[in-house]
GROMACS .gro file of C-alpha atoms in nm:
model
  323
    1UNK     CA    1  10.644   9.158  -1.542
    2UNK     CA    2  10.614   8.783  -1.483
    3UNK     CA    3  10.318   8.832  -1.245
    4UNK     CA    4  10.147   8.958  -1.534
    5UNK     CA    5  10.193   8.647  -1.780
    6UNK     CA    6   9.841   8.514  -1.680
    7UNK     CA    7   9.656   8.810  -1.679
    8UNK     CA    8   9.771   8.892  -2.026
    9UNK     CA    9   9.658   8.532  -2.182
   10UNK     CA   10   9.316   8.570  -2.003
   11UNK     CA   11   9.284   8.943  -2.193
   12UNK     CA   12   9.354   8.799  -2.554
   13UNK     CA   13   9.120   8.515  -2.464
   14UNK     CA   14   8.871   8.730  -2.375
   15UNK     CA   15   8.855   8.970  -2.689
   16UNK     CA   16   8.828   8.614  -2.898
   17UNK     CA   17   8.569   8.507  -2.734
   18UNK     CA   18   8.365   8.828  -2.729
   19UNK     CA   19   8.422   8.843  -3.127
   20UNK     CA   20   8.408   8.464  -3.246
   21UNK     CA   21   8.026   8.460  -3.187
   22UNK     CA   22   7.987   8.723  -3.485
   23UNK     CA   23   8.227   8.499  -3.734
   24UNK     CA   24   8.092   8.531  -4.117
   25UNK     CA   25   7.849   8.863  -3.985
   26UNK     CA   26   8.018   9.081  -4.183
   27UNK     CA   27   8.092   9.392  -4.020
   28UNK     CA   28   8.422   9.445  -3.898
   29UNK     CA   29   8.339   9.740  -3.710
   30UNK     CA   30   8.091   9.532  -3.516
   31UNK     CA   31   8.344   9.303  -3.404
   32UNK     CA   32   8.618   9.544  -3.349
   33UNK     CA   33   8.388   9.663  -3.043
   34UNK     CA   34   8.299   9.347  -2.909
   35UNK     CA   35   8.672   9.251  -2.908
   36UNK     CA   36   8.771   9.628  -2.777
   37UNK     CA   37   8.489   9.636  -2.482
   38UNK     CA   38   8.601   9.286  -2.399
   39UNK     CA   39   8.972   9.372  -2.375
   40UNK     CA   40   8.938   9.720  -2.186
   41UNK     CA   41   8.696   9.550  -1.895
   42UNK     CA   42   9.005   9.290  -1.849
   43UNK     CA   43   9.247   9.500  -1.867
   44UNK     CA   44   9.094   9.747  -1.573
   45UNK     CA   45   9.089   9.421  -1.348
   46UNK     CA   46   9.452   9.375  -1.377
   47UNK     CA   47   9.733   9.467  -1.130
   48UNK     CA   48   9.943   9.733  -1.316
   49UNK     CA   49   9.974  10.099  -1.387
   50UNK     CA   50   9.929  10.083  -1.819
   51UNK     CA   51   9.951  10.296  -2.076
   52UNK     CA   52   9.826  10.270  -2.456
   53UNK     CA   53  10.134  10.327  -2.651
   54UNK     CA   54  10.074  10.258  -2.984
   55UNK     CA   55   9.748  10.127  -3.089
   56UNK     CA   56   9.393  10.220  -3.271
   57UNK     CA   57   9.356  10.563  -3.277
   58UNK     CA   58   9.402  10.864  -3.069
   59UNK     CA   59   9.156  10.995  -2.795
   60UNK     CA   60   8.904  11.122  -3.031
   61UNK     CA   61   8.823  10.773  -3.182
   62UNK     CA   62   8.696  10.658  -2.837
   63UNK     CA   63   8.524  10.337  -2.770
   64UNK     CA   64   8.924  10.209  -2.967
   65UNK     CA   65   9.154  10.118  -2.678
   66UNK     CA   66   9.339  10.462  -2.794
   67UNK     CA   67   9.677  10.609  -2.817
   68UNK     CA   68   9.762  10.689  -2.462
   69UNK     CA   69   9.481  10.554  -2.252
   70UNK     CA   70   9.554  10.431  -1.932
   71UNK     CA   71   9.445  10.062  -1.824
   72UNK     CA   72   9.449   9.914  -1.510
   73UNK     CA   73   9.372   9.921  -1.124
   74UNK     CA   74   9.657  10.179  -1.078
   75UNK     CA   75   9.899   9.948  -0.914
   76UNK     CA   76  10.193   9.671  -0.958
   77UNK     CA   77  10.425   9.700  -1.250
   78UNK     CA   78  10.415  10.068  -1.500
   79UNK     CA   79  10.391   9.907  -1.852
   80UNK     CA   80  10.382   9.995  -2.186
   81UNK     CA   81  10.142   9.818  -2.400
   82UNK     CA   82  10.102   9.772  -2.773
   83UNK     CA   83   9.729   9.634  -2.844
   84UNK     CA   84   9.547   9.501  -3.159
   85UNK     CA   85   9.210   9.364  -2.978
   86UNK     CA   86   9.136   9.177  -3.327
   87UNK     CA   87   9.441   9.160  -3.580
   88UNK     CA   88   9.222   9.075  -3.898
   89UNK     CA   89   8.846   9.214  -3.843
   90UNK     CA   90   8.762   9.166  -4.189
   91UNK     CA   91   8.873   8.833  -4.192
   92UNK     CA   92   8.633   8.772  -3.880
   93UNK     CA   93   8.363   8.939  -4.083
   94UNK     CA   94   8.415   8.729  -4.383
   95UNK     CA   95   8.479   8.409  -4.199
   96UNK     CA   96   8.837   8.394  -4.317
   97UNK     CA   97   9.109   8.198  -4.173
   98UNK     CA   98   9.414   8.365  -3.915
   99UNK     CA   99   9.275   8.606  -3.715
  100UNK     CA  100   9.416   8.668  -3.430
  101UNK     CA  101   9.360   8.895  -3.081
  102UNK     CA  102   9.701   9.018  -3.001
  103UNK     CA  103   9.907   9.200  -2.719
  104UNK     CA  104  10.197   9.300  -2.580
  105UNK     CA  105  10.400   9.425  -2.255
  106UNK     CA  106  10.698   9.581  -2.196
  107UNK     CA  107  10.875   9.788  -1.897
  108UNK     CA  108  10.746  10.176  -1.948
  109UNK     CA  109  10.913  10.374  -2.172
  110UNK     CA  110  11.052  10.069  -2.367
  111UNK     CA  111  10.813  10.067  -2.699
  112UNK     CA  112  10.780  10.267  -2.975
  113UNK     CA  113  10.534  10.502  -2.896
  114UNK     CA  114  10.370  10.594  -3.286
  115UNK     CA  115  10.015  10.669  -3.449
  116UNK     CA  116   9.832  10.440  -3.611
  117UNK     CA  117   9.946  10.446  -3.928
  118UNK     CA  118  10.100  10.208  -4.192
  119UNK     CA  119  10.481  10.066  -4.149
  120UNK     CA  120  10.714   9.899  -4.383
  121UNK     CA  121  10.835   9.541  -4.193
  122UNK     CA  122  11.132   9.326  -4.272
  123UNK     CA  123  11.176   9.019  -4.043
  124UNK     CA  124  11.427   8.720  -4.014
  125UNK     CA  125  11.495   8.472  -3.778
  126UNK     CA  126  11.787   8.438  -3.569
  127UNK     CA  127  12.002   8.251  -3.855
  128UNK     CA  128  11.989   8.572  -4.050
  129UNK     CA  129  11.982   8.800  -3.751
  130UNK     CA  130  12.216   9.142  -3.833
  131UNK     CA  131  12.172   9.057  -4.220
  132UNK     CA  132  11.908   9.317  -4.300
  133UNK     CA  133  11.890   9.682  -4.357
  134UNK     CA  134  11.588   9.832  -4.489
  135UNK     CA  135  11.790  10.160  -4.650
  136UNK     CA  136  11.904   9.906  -4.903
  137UNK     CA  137  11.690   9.760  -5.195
  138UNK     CA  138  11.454   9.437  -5.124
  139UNK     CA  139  11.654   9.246  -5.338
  140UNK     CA  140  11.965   9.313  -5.182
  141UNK     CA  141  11.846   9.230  -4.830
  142UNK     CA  142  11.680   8.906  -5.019
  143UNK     CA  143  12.050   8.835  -5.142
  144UNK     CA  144  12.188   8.907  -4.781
  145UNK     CA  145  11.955   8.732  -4.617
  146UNK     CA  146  12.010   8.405  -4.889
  147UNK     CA  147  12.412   8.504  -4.806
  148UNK     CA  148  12.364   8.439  -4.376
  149UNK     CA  149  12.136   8.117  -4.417
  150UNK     CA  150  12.391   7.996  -4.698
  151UNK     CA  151  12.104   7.897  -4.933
  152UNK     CA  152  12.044   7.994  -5.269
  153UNK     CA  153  11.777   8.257  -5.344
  154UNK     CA  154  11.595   7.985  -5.525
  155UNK     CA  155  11.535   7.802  -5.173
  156UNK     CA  156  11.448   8.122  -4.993
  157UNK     CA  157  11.088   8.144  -4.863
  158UNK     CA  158  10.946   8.496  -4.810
  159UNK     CA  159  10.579   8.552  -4.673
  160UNK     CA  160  10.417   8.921  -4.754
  161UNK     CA  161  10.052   9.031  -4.781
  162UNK     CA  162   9.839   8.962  -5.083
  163UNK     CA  163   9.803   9.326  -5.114
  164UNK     CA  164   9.803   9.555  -5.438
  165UNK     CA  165  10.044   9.754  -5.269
  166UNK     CA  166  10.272   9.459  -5.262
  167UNK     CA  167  10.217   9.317  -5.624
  168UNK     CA  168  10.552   9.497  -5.732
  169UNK     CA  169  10.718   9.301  -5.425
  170UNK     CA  170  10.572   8.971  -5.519
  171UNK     CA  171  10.704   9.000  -5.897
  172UNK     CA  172  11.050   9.104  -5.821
  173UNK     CA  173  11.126   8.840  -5.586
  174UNK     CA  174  10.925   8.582  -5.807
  175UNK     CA  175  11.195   8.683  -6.070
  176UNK     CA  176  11.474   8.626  -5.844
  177UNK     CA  177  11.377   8.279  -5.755
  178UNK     CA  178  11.218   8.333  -5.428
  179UNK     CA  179  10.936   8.136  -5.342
  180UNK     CA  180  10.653   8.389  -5.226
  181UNK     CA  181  10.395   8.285  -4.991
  182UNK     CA  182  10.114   8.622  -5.015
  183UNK     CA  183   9.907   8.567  -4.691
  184UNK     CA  184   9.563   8.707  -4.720
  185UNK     CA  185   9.615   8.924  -4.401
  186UNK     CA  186   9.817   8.893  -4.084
  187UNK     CA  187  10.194   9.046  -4.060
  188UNK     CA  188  10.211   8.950  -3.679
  189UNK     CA  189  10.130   8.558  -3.713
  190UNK     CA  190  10.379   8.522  -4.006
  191UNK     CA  191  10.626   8.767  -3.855
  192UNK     CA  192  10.603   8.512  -3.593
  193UNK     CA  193  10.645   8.202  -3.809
  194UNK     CA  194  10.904   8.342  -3.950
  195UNK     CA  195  11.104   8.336  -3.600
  196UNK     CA  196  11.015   8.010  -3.490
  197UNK     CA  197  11.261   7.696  -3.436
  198UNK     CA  198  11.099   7.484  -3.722
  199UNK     CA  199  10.961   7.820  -3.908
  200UNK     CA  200  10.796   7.798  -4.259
  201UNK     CA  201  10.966   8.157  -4.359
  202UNK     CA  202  11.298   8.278  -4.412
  203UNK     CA  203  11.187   8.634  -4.396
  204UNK     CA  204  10.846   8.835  -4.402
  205UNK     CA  205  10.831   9.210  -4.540
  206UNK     CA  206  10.528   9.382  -4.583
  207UNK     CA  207  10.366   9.697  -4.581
  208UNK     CA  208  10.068   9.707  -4.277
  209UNK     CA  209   9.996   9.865  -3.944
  210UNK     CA  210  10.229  10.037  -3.683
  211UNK     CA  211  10.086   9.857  -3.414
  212UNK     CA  212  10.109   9.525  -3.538
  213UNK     CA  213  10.465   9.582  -3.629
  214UNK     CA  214  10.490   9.710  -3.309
  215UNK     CA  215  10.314   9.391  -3.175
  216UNK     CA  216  10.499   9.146  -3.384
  217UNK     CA  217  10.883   9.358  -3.262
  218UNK     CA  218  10.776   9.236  -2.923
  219UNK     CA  219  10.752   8.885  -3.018
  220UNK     CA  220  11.041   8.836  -3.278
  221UNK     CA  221  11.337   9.016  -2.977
  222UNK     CA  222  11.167   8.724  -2.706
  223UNK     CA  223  11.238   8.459  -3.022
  224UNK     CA  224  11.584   8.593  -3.095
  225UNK     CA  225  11.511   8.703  -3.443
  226UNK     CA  226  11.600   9.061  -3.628
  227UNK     CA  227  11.359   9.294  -3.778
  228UNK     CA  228  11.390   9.687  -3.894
  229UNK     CA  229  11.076   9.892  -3.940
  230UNK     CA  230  10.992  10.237  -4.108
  231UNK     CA  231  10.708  10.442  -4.066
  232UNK     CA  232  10.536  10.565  -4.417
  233UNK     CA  233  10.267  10.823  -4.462
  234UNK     CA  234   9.928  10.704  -4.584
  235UNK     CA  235  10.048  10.847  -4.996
  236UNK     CA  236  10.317  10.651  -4.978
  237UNK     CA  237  10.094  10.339  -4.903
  238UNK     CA  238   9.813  10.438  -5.080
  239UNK     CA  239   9.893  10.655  -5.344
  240UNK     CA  240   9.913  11.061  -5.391
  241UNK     CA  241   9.548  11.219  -5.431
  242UNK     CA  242   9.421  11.500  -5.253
  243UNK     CA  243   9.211  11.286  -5.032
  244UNK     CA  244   9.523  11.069  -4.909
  245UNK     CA  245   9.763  11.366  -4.871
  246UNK     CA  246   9.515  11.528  -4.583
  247UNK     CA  247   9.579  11.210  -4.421
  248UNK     CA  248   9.910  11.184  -4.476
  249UNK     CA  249   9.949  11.574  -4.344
  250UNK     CA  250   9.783  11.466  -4.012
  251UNK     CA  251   9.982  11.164  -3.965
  252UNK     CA  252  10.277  11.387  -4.049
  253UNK     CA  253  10.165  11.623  -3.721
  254UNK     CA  254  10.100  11.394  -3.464
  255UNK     CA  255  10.440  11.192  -3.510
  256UNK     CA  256  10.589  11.526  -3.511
  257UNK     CA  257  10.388  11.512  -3.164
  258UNK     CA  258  10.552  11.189  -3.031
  259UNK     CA  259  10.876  11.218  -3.140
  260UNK     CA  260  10.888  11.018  -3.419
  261UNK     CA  261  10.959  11.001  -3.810
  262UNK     CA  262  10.829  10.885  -4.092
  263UNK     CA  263  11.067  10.734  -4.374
  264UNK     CA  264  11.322  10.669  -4.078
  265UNK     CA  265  11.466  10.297  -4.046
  266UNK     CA  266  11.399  10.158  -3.635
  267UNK     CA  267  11.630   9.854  -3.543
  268UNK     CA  268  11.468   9.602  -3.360
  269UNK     CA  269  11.593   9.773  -3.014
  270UNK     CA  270  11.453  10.091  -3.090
  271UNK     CA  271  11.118   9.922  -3.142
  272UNK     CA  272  11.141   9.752  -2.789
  273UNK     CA  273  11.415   9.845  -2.565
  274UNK     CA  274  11.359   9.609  -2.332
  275UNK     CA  275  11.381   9.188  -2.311
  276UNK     CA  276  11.133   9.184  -2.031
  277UNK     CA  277  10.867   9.142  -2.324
  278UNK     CA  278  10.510   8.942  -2.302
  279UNK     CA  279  10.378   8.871  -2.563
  280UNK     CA  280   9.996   8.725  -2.622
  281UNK     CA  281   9.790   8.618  -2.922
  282UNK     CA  282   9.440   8.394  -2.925
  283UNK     CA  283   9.318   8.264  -3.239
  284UNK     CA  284   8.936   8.357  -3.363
  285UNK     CA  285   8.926   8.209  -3.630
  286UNK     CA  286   9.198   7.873  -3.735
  287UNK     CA  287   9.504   7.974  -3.902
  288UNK     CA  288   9.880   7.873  -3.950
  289UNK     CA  289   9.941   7.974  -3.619
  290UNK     CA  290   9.718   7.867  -3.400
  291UNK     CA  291   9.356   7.692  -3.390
  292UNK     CA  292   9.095   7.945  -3.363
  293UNK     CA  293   8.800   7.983  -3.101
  294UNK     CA  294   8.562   7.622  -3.149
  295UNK     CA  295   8.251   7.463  -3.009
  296UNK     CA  296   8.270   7.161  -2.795
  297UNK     CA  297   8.010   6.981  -2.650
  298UNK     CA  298   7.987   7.178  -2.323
  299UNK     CA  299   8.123   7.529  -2.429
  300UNK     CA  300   8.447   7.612  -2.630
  301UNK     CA  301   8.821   7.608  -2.647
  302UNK     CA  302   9.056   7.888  -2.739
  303UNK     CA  303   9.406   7.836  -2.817
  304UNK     CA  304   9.682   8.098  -2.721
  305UNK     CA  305  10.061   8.172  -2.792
  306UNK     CA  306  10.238   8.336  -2.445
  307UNK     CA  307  10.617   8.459  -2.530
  308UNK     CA  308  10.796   8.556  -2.238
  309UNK     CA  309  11.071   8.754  -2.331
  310UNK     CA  310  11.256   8.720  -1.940
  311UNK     CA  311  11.258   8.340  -1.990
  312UNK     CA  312  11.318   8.243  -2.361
  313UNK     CA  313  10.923   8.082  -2.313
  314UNK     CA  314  10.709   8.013  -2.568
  315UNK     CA  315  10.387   7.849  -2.480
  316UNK     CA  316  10.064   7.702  -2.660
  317UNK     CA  317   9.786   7.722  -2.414
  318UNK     CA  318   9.485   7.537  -2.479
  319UNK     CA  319   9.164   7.619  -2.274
  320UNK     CA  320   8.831   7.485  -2.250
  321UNK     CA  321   8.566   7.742  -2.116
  322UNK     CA  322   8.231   7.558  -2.032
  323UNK     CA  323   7.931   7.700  -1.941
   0.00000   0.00000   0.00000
């Protein structure tokens, strides 16, 4: 897995730089392909037998790196990957801060393999790690986690998405005393935050996609931290109409398909099963995490984040590509 470290911060890099040009164009879709045909060409020059585990879409959503495509030249290591060529499009489109072009690897058969569909998060770093349990009531995991870091729920700091389907979250912790931090978009960078040695979070929950929970599971095991996930159809996200629930029906079928459930609670090991983790994420546009793609006087620079799960590494890599 180690041979594939530099590869992997090469492939992030690449999908940022394909989709920075486009910053402020505003369509998303647009840059989702320039970040997707960037990331598939690198990942066909790499060393490995890979396989699409949980990403996009399925097969039928082609040019999306899909569920259960196969990268790679067909040798070195069999790995599972979990891909997000451009966490934040809209963001991109709108020229919006913390975007991000994120991946990760694991041994084969050691991710969750899922559809694309929305997932209920809960994340804590390694001070609160065993304190959660997303069967039980946000405000008694708030209380637990408050409990294990031996602070008072006034001096607890919880990120989440500035999402209508979070508004309810955002109120009851308010009332508790928690200071909420609603992030515009991006689950993975302040899941990661949240695990870091001097992090800015004491816990992130949110509502978003499978495969950047998926994503983000990868990171938070290689920085010691805890997180439980559950799957949720799209009505339970969205709302019941007759429009959602054909949706919801489908996603119902094709977890059925991979052996998965929906409104079932996955530990952190039964998201990744493995510690031989990479992990990979370029910024496109600046953020709290890292700097995003910018112009210097002979080309650009690119900063990435490489977690290595094998080592306990966690790198900032700053690059200058001139041309």
């Amino acid at each position: 897995m180690m041979s594939l470290a530099w590869p992997l911060f090469r492939i992030t890099e690449q999908a940022a730089l394909a989709a920075w040009p486009q910053t402020g164009c505003g369509d998303k879709n647009k840059i989702d392909g320039l970040a997707v045909t960037a990331m598939r060409q690198s990942l066909n020059e790499v060393a490995m037998r890979g396989k699409i585990v949980i990403g996009e879409g399925e097969i039928d959503h082609a040019p999306m790196l899909y569920i259960g495509e196969e990268v790679g030249t067909g040798t070195g290591p069999s790995v599972d990957i979990a891909v997000d060529p451009i966490e934040g499009t809209r963001m991109v489109a709108m020229g919006q801060n913390n975007a991000l072009s994120v991946m990760a690897l694991a041994p084969q058969g050691s991710l969750l393999h899922a559809p694309d569909m929305y997932m209920r998060k809960l994340v804590v770093n390694r001070q609160a790690k065993g304190a959660i349990n997303l069967a039980l009531s946000l405000e008694e995991n708030l209380r637990n986690i408050a409990a294990a870091l031996n602070k008072p729920l006034t001096s607890l700091r919880m990120a989440t998405l500035d999402k209508p389907r979070h508004q309810a979250v955002i109120q009851q912790a308010a009332q508790l005393g928690v200071k909420v931090f609603a992030l515009p978009d991006g689950d993975v960078a302040a899941s990661v935050l949240t695990c870091q040695q001097h992090h800015p979070f004491d816990v992130m929950y949110a509502i978003g996609g499978a495969p950047e929970g998926v994503i983000s599971a990868c990171a938070v095991k290689a920085l010691d931290g805890d997180m439980q996930a559950e799957l949720i159809d799209f009505c339970q996200a969205k709302g019941e109409t007759a429009e959602h629930r054909l949706i919801a029906n489908d996603e119902l079928r094709r977890c059925k398909q991979m052996g998965v459930a929906v409104n079932r609670v996955y530990t952190l090991d039964e998201l990744v099963g493995s510690q031989d983790i990479l992990f990979s994420a370029t910024g496109v546009t600046g953020g709290d995490l890292l700097h995003g793609v910018q112009k210097t006087e002979n080309g650009v620079s690119t900063q990435t984040l490489l977690i290595g799960g094998i080592d306990r590494t966690c790198n900032i890599i700053d690059s200058l590509h001139c041309w």
